[in-house]
Amino acid sequence: MKFQPKASHFIDGEYVESIAGKTIEVIYPATGETIAQLQAATPAIVEKALQSAAAAQKAWAAMTGTERGRILRRAADILRTRNYDLSVIETHDTGKPIQETLVADASAGADALEYFGGLAGSLTGEYIPLANGDFAYTIREPLGVCVGIGAWNYPIQIACFKAAPALACGNVMVFKPSETTPLSALKLAEVLMEAGAPKGIFNVVQGYGEVGSALVSDRRVAKVSLTGSVPTGRKVYAAAAQGMKHVTMELGGKSPLIIFDDADLDNAISGAIIGNFYSSGQICSNGTRVFVQKGIKTAFLDRLSARLITAKIGDPMEPEVNFGPMVSERQMEIVKAYIVKGVEEGARLAFGGRQLDRPGFYLEPTVFADVSDDMAIAREEIFGPVMSVLDFDTEEEVLVRANATEFGLAAGVFTKDLSRAHRVAKEFQAGTCYINTYNLAPAEAPFGGSKLSGVGRENSKLAINHFSEMKTVYISMNDLRAPY
Ligand code: NAD
């Protein structure tokens, strides 16, 4: 099999196999073919990974931040030189078009490694003057063994977004990729070793939810960073709470995208396309509730349809293809059921809605118009190429409706009115907001959700706080008085 790795797991600097685990079939979503077969970790493999990580942590933390950063930046360079090969793996694992994976996966992961590698040497505590010459200082310390658990939509990017800040701070990580996309995290482990990372600081174990669960509940683990759905987030957060572990939760969403009638319509339609159909709609922060002000509704729908017809759907390895299959048959069936539900609930199918008559898991880009707030397609995360268009009259009304969701990952607004843009951004109940753009997540800026969409932030200097803690040291410069 063309994409078969040397072994399923990467522990203590080398590939490790265990045939006793459950089989994980890796399927190419464009054809349905099996491209690799891996084994889920057994308890013995999980133990080996945690032991190796725990043993490696002290020496890694004892290196200077500059030394750790140099290794991360070297890893970023190696990822960039191998970007094409890594993109081919990612396209076969996820089904995303090669024109996407070339620019948004390993390369975004490299950005994170470079950014946190650059920060590593500047991580410090502070000096705090107190009365009469006394003082305190703080020491920024790593948390220890961190666990990263990934979703299947951006496999190597997610692995890097978690590993880079964790390692920069002097932590070690055991990473479990999604069972749907297990391949590229192994490559990241290889690259880190080639860049000079000591053995054991980044171990990869494969498996289903139970392997994730075993990692989260292990007493040696100090922190868990999960990217996944809200139901999984609830379980992982609860399990982490038993050991009072730190958590970062990057979870799902049902984000609003508001288009006012003064917006540049072509830009707004570009935003709606990027925010609904990139990666076949399998992006957590997608603006899937598109609120369009009534006066421009017809123009919006007409021009949107005219542009969607030009989408090049097909073999994701073809450079000009810009719309690929869904990640799995299961995910496609979930999305198809939502399309049926939308029709049943009375929404108007304005574009697409069908599975393509070809091998693989292809659905057309799909647009529902005349959607109302109470429909399931407007309330629940679909995680596929399905846009719901809702009408609105006023700013006050649309803000109330946009915020009337239990999720709070992202939100966007298109308007030429500067004051209104900032007013709306201020009112959004969401962790990541966009004005006249959509779906950016660069290494330099915080990314994450509020409400049910998550806890903590990835990327930016803030991620450092989520992977380290402060020890305070008090010093007396004076004689100490006691009451007796
Ligand atoms: P999922 O919740 O099914 O699985 C996520 C990961 O958790 C997988 O690796 C899975 O094996 C693991 N897991 C499952 N049960 C577990 C348990 N009990 N303990 C520990 N680990 C467990 O999600 P998915 O289907 O892989 O990904 C899609 C979801 O991820 C969507 O909801 C999407 O919005 C979300 N997502 C969020 C972000 C973000 O940054 N906020 C990014 C990408 C995806």
Short mmCIF file of C-alpha atoms and ligand atoms in Angstrom, two decimals:
data_model
loop_
_atom_site.label_atom_id
_atom_site.label_comp_id
_atom_site.label_asym_id
_atom_site.label_seq_id
_atom_site.Cartn_x
_atom_site.Cartn_y
_atom_site.Cartn_z
CA MET A 1 0.00 0.00 0.00
CA LYS A 2 1.41 3.27 -1.20
CA PHE A 3 1.08 5.24 2.03
CA GLN A 4 1.85 2.46 4.51
CA PRO A 5 4.12 3.90 7.23
CA LYS A 6 7.01 1.84 8.63
CA ALA A 7 4.89 1.16 11.70
CA SER A 8 1.79 2.56 13.41
CA HIS A 9 3.34 4.45 16.32
CA PHE A 10 6.39 6.63 16.84
CA ILE A 11 7.83 6.38 20.34
CA ASP A 12 11.19 7.35 21.79
CA GLY A 13 12.64 8.32 18.45
CA GLU A 14 11.57 5.27 16.48
CA TYR A 15 8.70 3.53 14.78
CA VAL A 16 6.99 0.93 16.94
CA GLU A 17 4.42 -1.69 15.94
CA SER A 18 1.94 -3.68 17.97
CA ILE A 19 -0.20 -6.10 16.05
CA ALA A 20 -2.46 -6.74 19.04
CA GLY A 21 -4.41 -3.49 18.54
CA LYS A 22 -7.61 -2.90 16.56
CA THR A 23 -7.03 -2.32 12.85
CA ILE A 24 -7.33 1.21 11.47
CA GLU A 25 -8.08 1.31 7.74
CA VAL A 26 -6.86 4.46 6.03
CA ILE A 27 -9.16 5.23 3.12
CA TYR A 28 -8.51 7.62 0.21
CA PRO A 29 -11.75 9.62 0.16
CA ALA A 30 -11.56 10.29 -3.58
CA THR A 31 -11.78 6.60 -4.47
CA GLY A 32 -12.71 4.65 -1.34
CA GLU A 33 -9.50 2.59 -1.66
CA THR A 34 -7.50 1.49 1.39
CA ILE A 35 -4.12 3.24 1.23
CA ALA A 36 -2.67 2.05 4.56
CA GLN A 37 -3.51 -0.16 7.51
CA LEU A 38 -2.45 0.75 11.02
CA GLN A 39 -2.98 -0.75 14.46
CA ALA A 40 -4.52 1.08 17.38
CA ALA A 41 -2.33 1.33 20.45
CA THR A 42 -2.67 -1.34 23.10
CA PRO A 43 -2.36 -0.38 26.79
CA ALA A 44 1.29 -1.49 26.59
CA ILE A 45 1.95 0.94 23.73
CA VAL A 46 0.24 3.79 25.59
CA GLU A 47 2.39 2.99 28.62
CA LYS A 48 5.57 2.94 26.52
CA ALA A 49 4.71 6.34 25.00
CA LEU A 50 3.97 7.95 28.36
CA GLN A 51 7.04 6.46 30.03
CA SER A 52 9.30 7.65 27.24
CA ALA A 53 7.77 11.14 27.32
CA ALA A 54 8.02 11.43 31.11
CA ALA A 55 11.65 10.29 31.00
CA ALA A 56 12.54 12.84 28.31
CA GLN A 57 10.88 15.87 29.86
CA LYS A 58 13.43 16.96 32.46
CA ALA A 59 16.38 17.17 30.08
CA TRP A 60 14.27 18.93 27.44
CA ALA A 61 13.12 21.52 29.97
CA ALA A 62 16.71 21.98 31.17
CA MET A 63 17.82 23.14 27.72
CA THR A 64 17.68 26.87 27.15
CA GLY A 65 14.65 28.20 25.34
CA THR A 66 16.95 29.33 22.55
CA GLU A 67 18.22 25.77 22.08
CA ARG A 68 14.70 24.34 22.02
CA GLY A 69 13.60 27.08 19.67
CA ARG A 70 16.44 26.33 17.26
CA ILE A 71 15.23 22.72 16.96
CA LEU A 72 11.64 23.86 16.33
CA ARG A 73 12.75 26.34 13.68
CA ARG A 74 14.88 23.66 12.01
CA ALA A 75 11.82 21.39 11.97
CA ALA A 76 9.86 24.22 10.32
CA ASP A 77 12.49 24.43 7.58
CA ILE A 78 12.40 20.67 6.97
CA LEU A 79 8.59 20.71 6.80
CA ARG A 80 8.77 23.45 4.18
CA THR A 81 11.30 21.60 2.04
CA ARG A 82 9.05 18.51 2.15
CA ASN A 83 5.84 20.47 1.70
CA TYR A 84 4.88 18.77 -1.57
CA ASP A 85 5.32 15.20 -0.29
CA LEU A 86 3.53 16.02 2.95
CA SER A 87 0.70 17.66 1.00
CA VAL A 88 0.31 14.50 -1.09
CA ILE A 89 -0.03 12.45 2.09
CA GLU A 90 -2.51 14.94 3.54
CA THR A 91 -4.59 14.96 0.35
CA HIS A 92 -4.76 11.16 0.38
CA ASP A 93 -5.60 11.05 4.08
CA THR A 94 -8.27 13.80 4.05
CA GLY A 95 -9.40 14.09 0.41
CA LYS A 96 -8.70 17.83 0.42
CA PRO A 97 -7.52 19.21 -2.94
CA ILE A 98 -3.74 19.38 -3.37
CA GLN A 99 -4.09 23.09 -4.13
CA GLU A 100 -5.36 23.48 -0.54
CA THR A 101 -2.97 21.13 1.24
CA LEU A 102 0.02 22.79 -0.45
CA VAL A 103 -0.78 26.10 1.26
CA ALA A 104 -2.77 25.34 4.41
CA ASP A 105 -1.44 22.20 6.09
CA ALA A 106 2.27 21.40 6.53
CA SER A 107 3.11 25.00 5.64
CA ALA A 108 0.79 26.37 8.36
CA GLY A 109 2.30 23.83 10.74
CA ALA A 110 5.75 25.11 9.81
CA ASP A 111 4.60 28.65 10.57
CA ALA A 112 3.60 27.57 14.08
CA LEU A 113 6.93 25.82 14.69
CA GLU A 114 8.81 28.87 13.45
CA TYR A 115 6.71 31.29 15.50
CA PHE A 116 6.95 29.37 18.78
CA GLY A 117 10.57 28.47 18.05
CA GLY A 118 11.21 32.20 17.84
CA LEU A 119 9.42 32.87 21.12
CA ALA A 120 11.06 30.05 23.07
CA GLY A 121 14.17 32.04 23.99
CA SER A 122 12.18 34.96 25.33
CA LEU A 123 9.96 33.12 27.81
CA THR A 124 10.64 34.56 31.23
CA GLY A 125 9.08 35.37 34.56
CA GLU A 126 9.07 38.81 36.15
CA TYR A 127 10.49 40.79 39.06
CA ILE A 128 7.87 42.18 41.44
CA PRO A 129 9.01 44.87 43.92
CA LEU A 130 7.36 44.71 47.38
CA ALA A 131 7.48 46.87 50.52
CA ASN A 132 10.80 47.77 52.22
CA GLY A 133 12.99 46.30 49.54
CA ASP A 134 11.40 42.86 49.66
CA PHE A 135 10.55 41.40 46.34
CA ALA A 136 9.13 38.43 44.51
CA TYR A 137 9.93 36.91 41.19
CA THR A 138 8.14 34.43 39.01
CA ILE A 139 9.54 31.45 37.17
CA ARG A 140 7.71 30.28 34.07
CA GLU A 141 7.69 26.50 34.27
CA PRO A 142 6.53 23.86 31.83
CA LEU A 143 3.54 21.73 32.85
CA GLY A 144 5.23 18.40 32.07
CA VAL A 145 3.72 15.66 29.93
CA CYS A 146 1.03 17.06 27.63
CA VAL A 147 -1.41 15.08 25.54
CA GLY A 148 -2.58 16.32 22.14
CA ILE A 149 -5.64 14.78 20.49
CA GLY A 150 -6.46 15.72 16.92
CA ALA A 151 -9.45 15.96 14.59
CA TRP A 152 -9.30 14.78 10.96
CA ASN A 153 -9.74 18.00 8.99
CA TYR A 154 -6.26 19.57 9.42
CA PRO A 155 -4.15 16.67 10.74
CA ILE A 156 -0.56 17.96 10.56
CA GLN A 157 -1.60 21.55 11.20
CA ILE A 158 -3.39 20.55 14.41
CA ALA A 159 -0.40 18.43 15.50
CA CYS A 160 1.93 21.42 14.98
CA PHE A 161 -0.43 23.95 16.60
CA LYS A 162 -0.34 21.81 19.75
CA ALA A 163 3.25 20.56 19.69
CA ALA A 164 4.93 23.89 18.88
CA PRO A 165 3.86 25.91 21.96
CA ALA A 166 4.06 22.83 24.19
CA LEU A 167 7.63 22.04 23.19
CA ALA A 168 8.71 25.68 23.19
CA CYS A 169 7.79 25.87 26.88
CA GLY A 170 9.78 22.74 27.78
CA ASN A 171 6.90 20.28 27.86
CA VAL A 172 6.84 16.96 26.04
CA MET A 173 3.85 15.68 24.09
CA VAL A 174 2.14 12.40 23.36
CA PHE A 175 -0.06 13.03 20.34
CA LYS A 176 -2.98 10.91 19.17
CA PRO A 177 -4.14 11.80 15.67
CA SER A 178 -7.70 11.16 14.57
CA GLU A 179 -8.19 7.51 13.62
CA THR A 180 -9.50 8.81 10.26
CA THR A 181 -6.24 10.61 9.36
CA PRO A 182 -3.34 8.95 11.19
CA LEU A 183 -0.49 9.41 8.69
CA SER A 184 1.00 12.89 8.81
CA ALA A 185 1.62 13.14 12.58
CA LEU A 186 4.13 10.29 12.15
CA LYS A 187 5.95 12.43 9.59
CA LEU A 188 6.03 15.34 12.02
CA ALA A 189 7.65 13.07 14.61
CA GLU A 190 10.28 12.02 12.06
CA VAL A 191 10.95 15.64 11.13
CA LEU A 192 11.37 16.72 14.75
CA MET A 193 13.93 13.96 15.31
CA GLU A 194 15.80 14.97 12.16
CA ALA A 195 15.81 18.54 13.41
CA GLY A 196 17.69 17.38 16.49
CA ALA A 197 14.89 16.89 19.02
CA PRO A 198 15.78 14.43 21.79
CA LYS A 199 14.00 11.08 21.72
CA GLY A 200 10.66 10.94 23.49
CA ILE A 201 9.71 14.62 23.42
CA PHE A 202 7.08 14.03 20.72
CA ASN A 203 5.56 10.56 20.61
CA VAL A 204 2.67 9.54 18.37
CA VAL A 205 0.22 6.79 19.26
CA GLN A 206 -2.69 5.75 17.06
CA GLY A 207 -6.13 4.78 18.15
CA TYR A 208 -9.81 5.41 18.57
CA GLY A 209 -11.47 7.33 21.40
CA GLU A 210 -10.50 4.74 24.01
CA VAL A 211 -6.78 5.39 23.40
CA GLY A 212 -7.41 9.13 23.80
CA SER A 213 -9.34 8.42 26.95
CA ALA A 214 -6.51 6.27 28.40
CA LEU A 215 -4.04 9.10 27.77
CA VAL A 216 -6.26 11.76 29.32
CA SER A 217 -6.84 9.82 32.53
CA ASP A 218 -3.19 8.89 33.13
CA ARG A 219 -1.84 10.45 36.33
CA ARG A 220 1.46 11.48 34.66
CA VAL A 221 -0.35 13.77 32.23
CA ALA A 222 -0.52 17.42 33.24
CA LYS A 223 -2.36 18.94 30.28
CA VAL A 224 -4.71 17.89 27.50
CA SER A 225 -5.25 19.82 24.30
CA LEU A 226 -8.14 18.49 22.22
CA THR A 227 -9.42 19.47 18.81
CA GLY A 228 -12.73 17.76 18.22
CA SER A 229 -16.47 17.91 18.63
CA VAL A 230 -18.37 19.31 21.61
CA PRO A 231 -19.57 15.86 22.82
CA THR A 232 -15.95 14.58 22.86
CA GLY A 233 -14.86 17.84 24.49
CA ARG A 234 -17.32 17.30 27.33
CA LYS A 235 -15.96 13.80 28.00
CA VAL A 236 -12.31 14.85 27.82
CA TYR A 237 -12.84 17.95 29.97
CA ALA A 238 -14.64 15.87 32.61
CA ALA A 239 -11.91 13.21 32.62
CA ALA A 240 -9.21 15.89 32.87
CA ALA A 241 -11.02 17.47 35.80
CA GLN A 242 -10.53 14.31 37.87
CA GLY A 243 -6.80 15.01 37.89
CA MET A 244 -7.25 18.83 37.88
CA LYS A 245 -5.33 18.88 34.59
CA HIS A 246 -4.98 21.92 32.39
CA VAL A 247 -7.03 21.82 29.20
CA THR A 248 -7.32 23.52 25.85
CA MET A 249 -10.55 22.66 24.04
CA GLU A 250 -10.85 23.55 20.35
CA LEU A 251 -14.35 22.38 19.56
CA GLY A 252 -17.17 22.78 17.07
CA GLY A 253 -19.24 25.74 15.97
CA LYS A 254 -22.20 27.09 14.03
CA SER A 255 -20.84 30.50 13.30
CA PRO A 256 -22.78 33.47 11.89
CA LEU A 257 -21.66 35.46 8.87
CA ILE A 258 -23.61 38.72 8.50
CA ILE A 259 -23.76 40.47 5.13
CA PHE A 260 -25.19 44.01 5.19
CA ASP A 261 -26.67 45.57 2.05
CA ASP A 262 -23.82 48.10 1.79
CA ALA A 263 -21.16 45.36 1.61
CA ASP A 264 -19.01 44.79 -1.44
CA LEU A 265 -21.14 41.92 -2.68
CA ASP A 266 -18.40 40.06 -4.55
CA ASN A 267 -16.12 40.17 -1.51
CA ALA A 268 -18.98 39.04 0.71
CA ILE A 269 -19.70 36.13 -1.60
CA SER A 270 -15.99 35.23 -1.57
CA GLY A 271 -16.16 35.25 2.24
CA ALA A 272 -19.26 33.04 2.21
CA ILE A 273 -17.57 30.60 -0.21
CA ILE A 274 -14.32 30.43 1.79
CA GLY A 275 -16.34 30.14 4.99
CA ASN A 276 -18.55 27.30 3.77
CA PHE A 277 -16.90 25.31 1.01
CA TYR A 278 -13.11 25.36 1.52
CA SER A 279 -12.08 21.84 2.60
CA SER A 280 -15.55 20.75 1.45
CA GLY A 281 -16.98 22.67 4.39
CA GLN A 282 -15.10 20.63 7.00
CA ILE A 283 -13.78 23.57 9.01
CA CYS A 284 -14.73 24.24 12.62
CA SER A 285 -14.94 28.02 12.28
CA ASN A 286 -17.10 28.04 9.13
CA GLY A 287 -19.74 30.76 8.91
CA THR A 288 -22.54 28.37 8.07
CA ARG A 289 -25.39 30.67 9.10
CA VAL A 290 -25.17 33.35 6.45
CA PHE A 291 -27.47 36.25 7.40
CA VAL A 292 -28.17 38.36 4.30
CA GLN A 293 -29.94 41.72 4.56
CA LYS A 294 -33.26 41.48 2.71
CA GLY A 295 -32.56 44.06 -0.02
CA ILE A 296 -29.63 42.07 -1.47
CA LYS A 297 -30.97 38.56 -0.96
CA THR A 298 -31.82 37.84 -4.62
CA ALA A 299 -28.60 39.35 -5.94
CA PHE A 300 -26.59 37.41 -3.33
CA LEU A 301 -28.18 34.07 -4.19
CA ASP A 302 -27.94 34.59 -7.95
CA ARG A 303 -24.31 35.62 -7.92
CA LEU A 304 -23.39 32.92 -5.42
CA SER A 305 -24.94 30.23 -7.64
CA ALA A 306 -23.16 31.64 -10.69
CA ARG A 307 -19.85 31.28 -8.89
CA LEU A 308 -20.53 27.85 -7.39
CA ILE A 309 -21.20 26.44 -10.87
CA THR A 310 -17.56 27.21 -11.69
CA ALA A 311 -16.18 25.13 -8.79
CA LYS A 312 -13.86 22.44 -10.16
CA ILE A 313 -14.96 19.26 -8.44
CA GLY A 314 -12.90 16.16 -9.04
CA ASP A 315 -9.71 14.24 -8.34
CA PRO A 316 -8.08 16.18 -5.48
CA MET A 317 -4.61 15.40 -6.84
CA GLU A 318 -5.37 17.42 -10.00
CA PRO A 319 -3.85 20.88 -9.47
CA GLU A 320 -6.87 22.78 -10.81
CA VAL A 321 -9.45 20.92 -8.68
CA ASN A 322 -10.71 23.18 -5.89
CA PHE A 323 -13.49 21.10 -4.37
CA GLY A 324 -12.83 17.55 -3.22
CA PRO A 325 -14.65 14.72 -1.47
CA MET A 326 -15.76 14.56 2.15
CA VAL A 327 -13.28 12.86 4.49
CA SER A 328 -15.24 9.61 4.88
CA GLU A 329 -18.39 7.80 3.88
CA ARG A 330 -19.67 8.21 7.43
CA GLN A 331 -19.23 11.99 7.33
CA MET A 332 -20.87 12.15 3.91
CA GLU A 333 -23.89 10.20 5.21
CA ILE A 334 -24.22 12.56 8.20
CA VAL A 335 -24.23 15.55 5.84
CA LYS A 336 -26.67 13.90 3.41
CA ALA A 337 -29.08 13.31 6.31
CA TYR A 338 -28.91 17.05 7.14
CA ILE A 339 -29.69 17.93 3.52
CA VAL A 340 -32.79 15.70 3.65
CA LYS A 341 -33.74 17.29 6.97
CA GLY A 342 -33.37 20.81 5.53
CA VAL A 343 -35.79 19.98 2.73
CA GLU A 344 -38.22 18.34 5.16
CA GLU A 345 -38.10 21.38 7.45
CA GLY A 346 -39.14 23.61 4.55
CA ALA A 347 -35.90 25.33 3.58
CA ARG A 348 -35.48 25.98 -0.15
CA LEU A 349 -32.65 24.07 -1.82
CA ALA A 350 -31.09 26.88 -3.86
CA PHE A 351 -27.98 25.03 -5.08
CA GLY A 352 -26.56 21.49 -5.13
CA GLY A 353 -27.75 18.95 -2.60
CA ARG A 354 -26.74 15.75 -4.39
CA GLN A 355 -24.06 13.11 -4.07
CA LEU A 356 -21.96 12.90 -7.22
CA ASP A 357 -22.27 9.78 -9.34
CA ARG A 358 -18.62 8.74 -9.09
CA PRO A 359 -16.48 6.71 -6.68
CA GLY A 360 -15.49 8.44 -3.45
CA PHE A 361 -17.43 10.56 -1.03
CA TYR A 362 -18.43 13.56 -3.11
CA LEU A 363 -21.28 15.93 -2.29
CA GLU A 364 -22.11 19.04 -4.28
CA PRO A 365 -21.64 22.42 -2.63
CA THR A 366 -25.11 23.00 -1.22
CA VAL A 367 -27.02 26.18 -0.41
CA PHE A 368 -30.31 26.41 1.44
CA ALA A 369 -32.28 29.68 1.22
CA ASP A 370 -35.27 30.81 3.31
CA VAL A 371 -33.80 29.10 6.36
CA SER A 372 -35.33 30.01 9.73
CA ASP A 373 -33.52 30.12 13.06
CA ASP A 374 -35.29 27.09 14.52
CA MET A 375 -34.40 24.62 11.75
CA ALA A 376 -31.87 21.91 12.60
CA ILE A 377 -29.68 23.01 9.66
CA ALA A 378 -29.43 26.45 11.30
CA ARG A 379 -28.79 25.18 14.82
CA GLU A 380 -26.55 22.13 14.58
CA GLU A 381 -22.98 21.81 13.32
CA ILE A 382 -23.18 19.91 10.00
CA PHE A 383 -19.45 19.87 9.20
CA GLY A 384 -19.86 19.62 5.46
CA PRO A 385 -20.52 21.78 2.38
CA VAL A 386 -23.94 23.08 3.41
CA MET A 387 -24.63 26.81 3.67
CA SER A 388 -27.81 28.12 5.29
CA VAL A 389 -28.93 31.56 4.11
CA LEU A 390 -31.19 33.48 6.50
CA ASP A 391 -32.81 36.88 5.82
CA PHE A 392 -32.71 39.86 8.16
CA ASP A 393 -33.85 43.50 8.35
CA THR A 394 -31.90 45.39 11.01
CA GLU A 395 -28.55 45.31 12.81
CA GLU A 396 -30.21 44.95 16.24
CA GLU A 397 -32.32 42.04 15.09
CA VAL A 398 -29.50 40.17 13.36
CA LEU A 399 -27.12 40.48 16.31
CA VAL A 400 -29.64 38.90 18.66
CA ARG A 401 -30.21 36.07 16.20
CA ALA A 402 -26.51 35.62 15.40
CA ASN A 403 -25.71 35.23 19.10
CA ALA A 404 -28.65 32.93 19.85
CA THR A 405 -26.54 29.78 19.73
CA GLU A 406 -24.78 27.65 22.29
CA PHE A 407 -21.61 27.78 20.16
CA GLY A 408 -19.16 30.71 20.09
CA LEU A 409 -16.23 29.80 17.88
CA ALA A 410 -16.20 32.43 15.13
CA ALA A 411 -18.31 35.17 13.53
CA GLY A 412 -17.98 37.46 10.54
CA VAL A 413 -19.44 40.66 9.17
CA PHE A 414 -19.30 42.22 5.71
CA THR A 415 -20.11 45.93 5.50
CA LYS A 416 -18.48 49.14 4.26
CA ASP A 417 -19.68 51.04 7.35
CA LEU A 418 -16.61 51.13 9.59
CA SER A 419 -18.44 52.02 12.80
CA ARG A 420 -21.01 49.31 12.28
CA ALA A 421 -18.29 46.74 11.55
CA HIS A 422 -16.55 47.39 14.88
CA ARG A 423 -19.85 47.67 16.79
CA VAL A 424 -20.95 44.28 15.46
CA ALA A 425 -17.56 42.66 16.14
CA LYS A 426 -17.75 43.96 19.72
CA GLU A 427 -21.22 42.46 20.19
CA PHE A 428 -20.45 39.04 18.69
CA GLN A 429 -20.33 36.26 21.27
CA ALA A 430 -17.42 34.46 19.62
CA GLY A 431 -13.71 33.96 20.21
CA THR A 432 -12.57 34.75 16.67
CA CYS A 433 -14.24 37.50 14.59
CA TYR A 434 -13.70 38.67 11.03
CA ILE A 435 -14.50 41.98 9.34
CA ASN A 436 -14.66 41.81 5.53
CA THR A 437 -12.69 38.56 5.53
CA TYR A 438 -13.15 35.05 6.88
CA ASN A 439 -11.41 31.93 8.28
CA LEU A 440 -7.89 33.16 8.98
CA ALA A 441 -5.87 31.43 11.70
CA PRO A 442 -2.25 32.63 11.46
CA ALA A 443 0.29 31.61 14.09
CA GLU A 444 0.60 35.19 15.36
CA ALA A 445 -3.03 35.74 16.47
CA PRO A 446 -5.10 33.93 19.11
CA PHE A 447 -7.61 31.38 17.81
CA GLY A 448 -10.32 29.65 19.80
CA GLY A 449 -13.90 29.65 20.94
CA SER A 450 -16.16 30.85 23.69
CA LYS A 451 -19.36 29.24 25.04
CA LEU A 452 -19.54 25.54 24.06
CA SER A 453 -16.91 26.00 21.35
CA GLY A 454 -13.97 25.81 23.66
CA VAL A 455 -11.65 26.72 26.46
CA GLY A 456 -8.30 28.43 26.02
CA ARG A 457 -6.64 29.69 22.87
CA GLU A 458 -4.23 28.28 20.32
CA ASN A 459 -1.57 30.28 18.44
CA SER A 460 -0.10 33.65 19.51
CA LYS A 461 1.67 34.49 22.77
CA LEU A 462 -1.48 33.46 24.64
CA ALA A 463 -0.82 29.79 23.86
CA ILE A 464 2.33 30.07 26.00
CA ASN A 465 0.14 30.70 29.05
CA HIS A 466 -1.82 27.56 28.28
CA PHE A 467 1.33 25.43 28.21
CA SER A 468 3.20 26.83 31.22
CA GLU A 469 2.53 27.98 34.76
CA MET A 470 4.09 30.54 37.03
CA LYS A 471 5.90 29.73 40.24
CA THR A 472 6.16 32.70 42.60
CA VAL A 473 9.22 33.10 44.83
CA TYR A 474 9.10 35.63 47.73
CA ILE A 475 12.32 37.07 49.16
CA SER A 476 12.65 38.99 52.39
CA MET A 477 15.42 41.58 52.61
CA ASN A 478 14.54 42.38 56.25
CA ASP A 479 14.47 40.72 59.66
CA LEU A 480 11.37 38.63 60.07
CA ARG A 481 9.03 39.43 62.98
CA ALA A 482 6.68 36.85 64.47
CA PRO A 483 3.91 37.61 67.05
CA TYR A 484 5.61 35.56 69.78
P1 NAD B 1 -14.33 13.90 17.36
O1 NAD B 1 -14.78 14.63 18.55
O2 NAD B 1 -15.13 12.74 16.89
O3 NAD B 1 -12.84 13.30 17.61
C1 NAD B 1 -11.76 14.15 17.93
C2 NAD B 1 -10.64 13.31 18.53
O4 NAD B 1 -11.02 12.89 19.83
C3 NAD B 1 -10.30 12.04 17.74
O5 NAD B 1 -8.90 11.88 17.73
C4 NAD B 1 -10.96 10.96 18.58
O6 NAD B 1 -10.36 9.68 18.44
C5 NAD B 1 -10.78 11.50 19.98
N1 NAD B 1 -11.70 10.99 20.99
C6 NAD B 1 -12.97 10.56 20.82
N2 NAD B 1 -13.51 10.21 22.00
C7 NAD B 1 -12.57 10.43 22.95
C8 NAD B 1 -12.53 10.28 24.37
N3 NAD B 1 -13.56 9.82 25.06
N4 NAD B 1 -11.38 10.63 25.02
C9 NAD B 1 -10.33 11.12 24.34
N5 NAD B 1 -10.31 11.27 23.00
C10 NAD B 1 -11.41 10.93 22.30
O7 NAD B 1 -14.14 14.98 16.22
P2 NAD B 1 -13.81 14.76 14.68
O8 NAD B 1 -15.01 14.18 14.02
O9 NAD B 1 -12.49 14.07 14.55
O10 NAD B 1 -13.60 16.27 14.19
C11 NAD B 1 -14.65 17.12 13.85
C12 NAD B 1 -14.96 18.05 15.00
O11 NAD B 1 -13.80 18.77 15.37
C13 NAD B 1 -15.99 19.11 14.61
O12 NAD B 1 -16.91 19.29 15.66
C14 NAD B 1 -15.15 20.36 14.42
O13 NAD B 1 -15.83 21.55 14.61
C15 NAD B 1 -14.08 20.16 15.46
N6 NAD B 1 -12.90 20.95 15.13
C16 NAD B 1 -12.58 22.04 15.90
C17 NAD B 1 -11.48 22.84 15.59
C18 NAD B 1 -11.12 24.04 16.41
O14 NAD B 1 -9.99 24.51 16.31
N7 NAD B 1 -12.01 24.60 17.21
C19 NAD B 1 -10.68 22.50 14.49
C20 NAD B 1 -11.02 21.38 13.75
C21 NAD B 1 -12.12 20.62 14.07
#
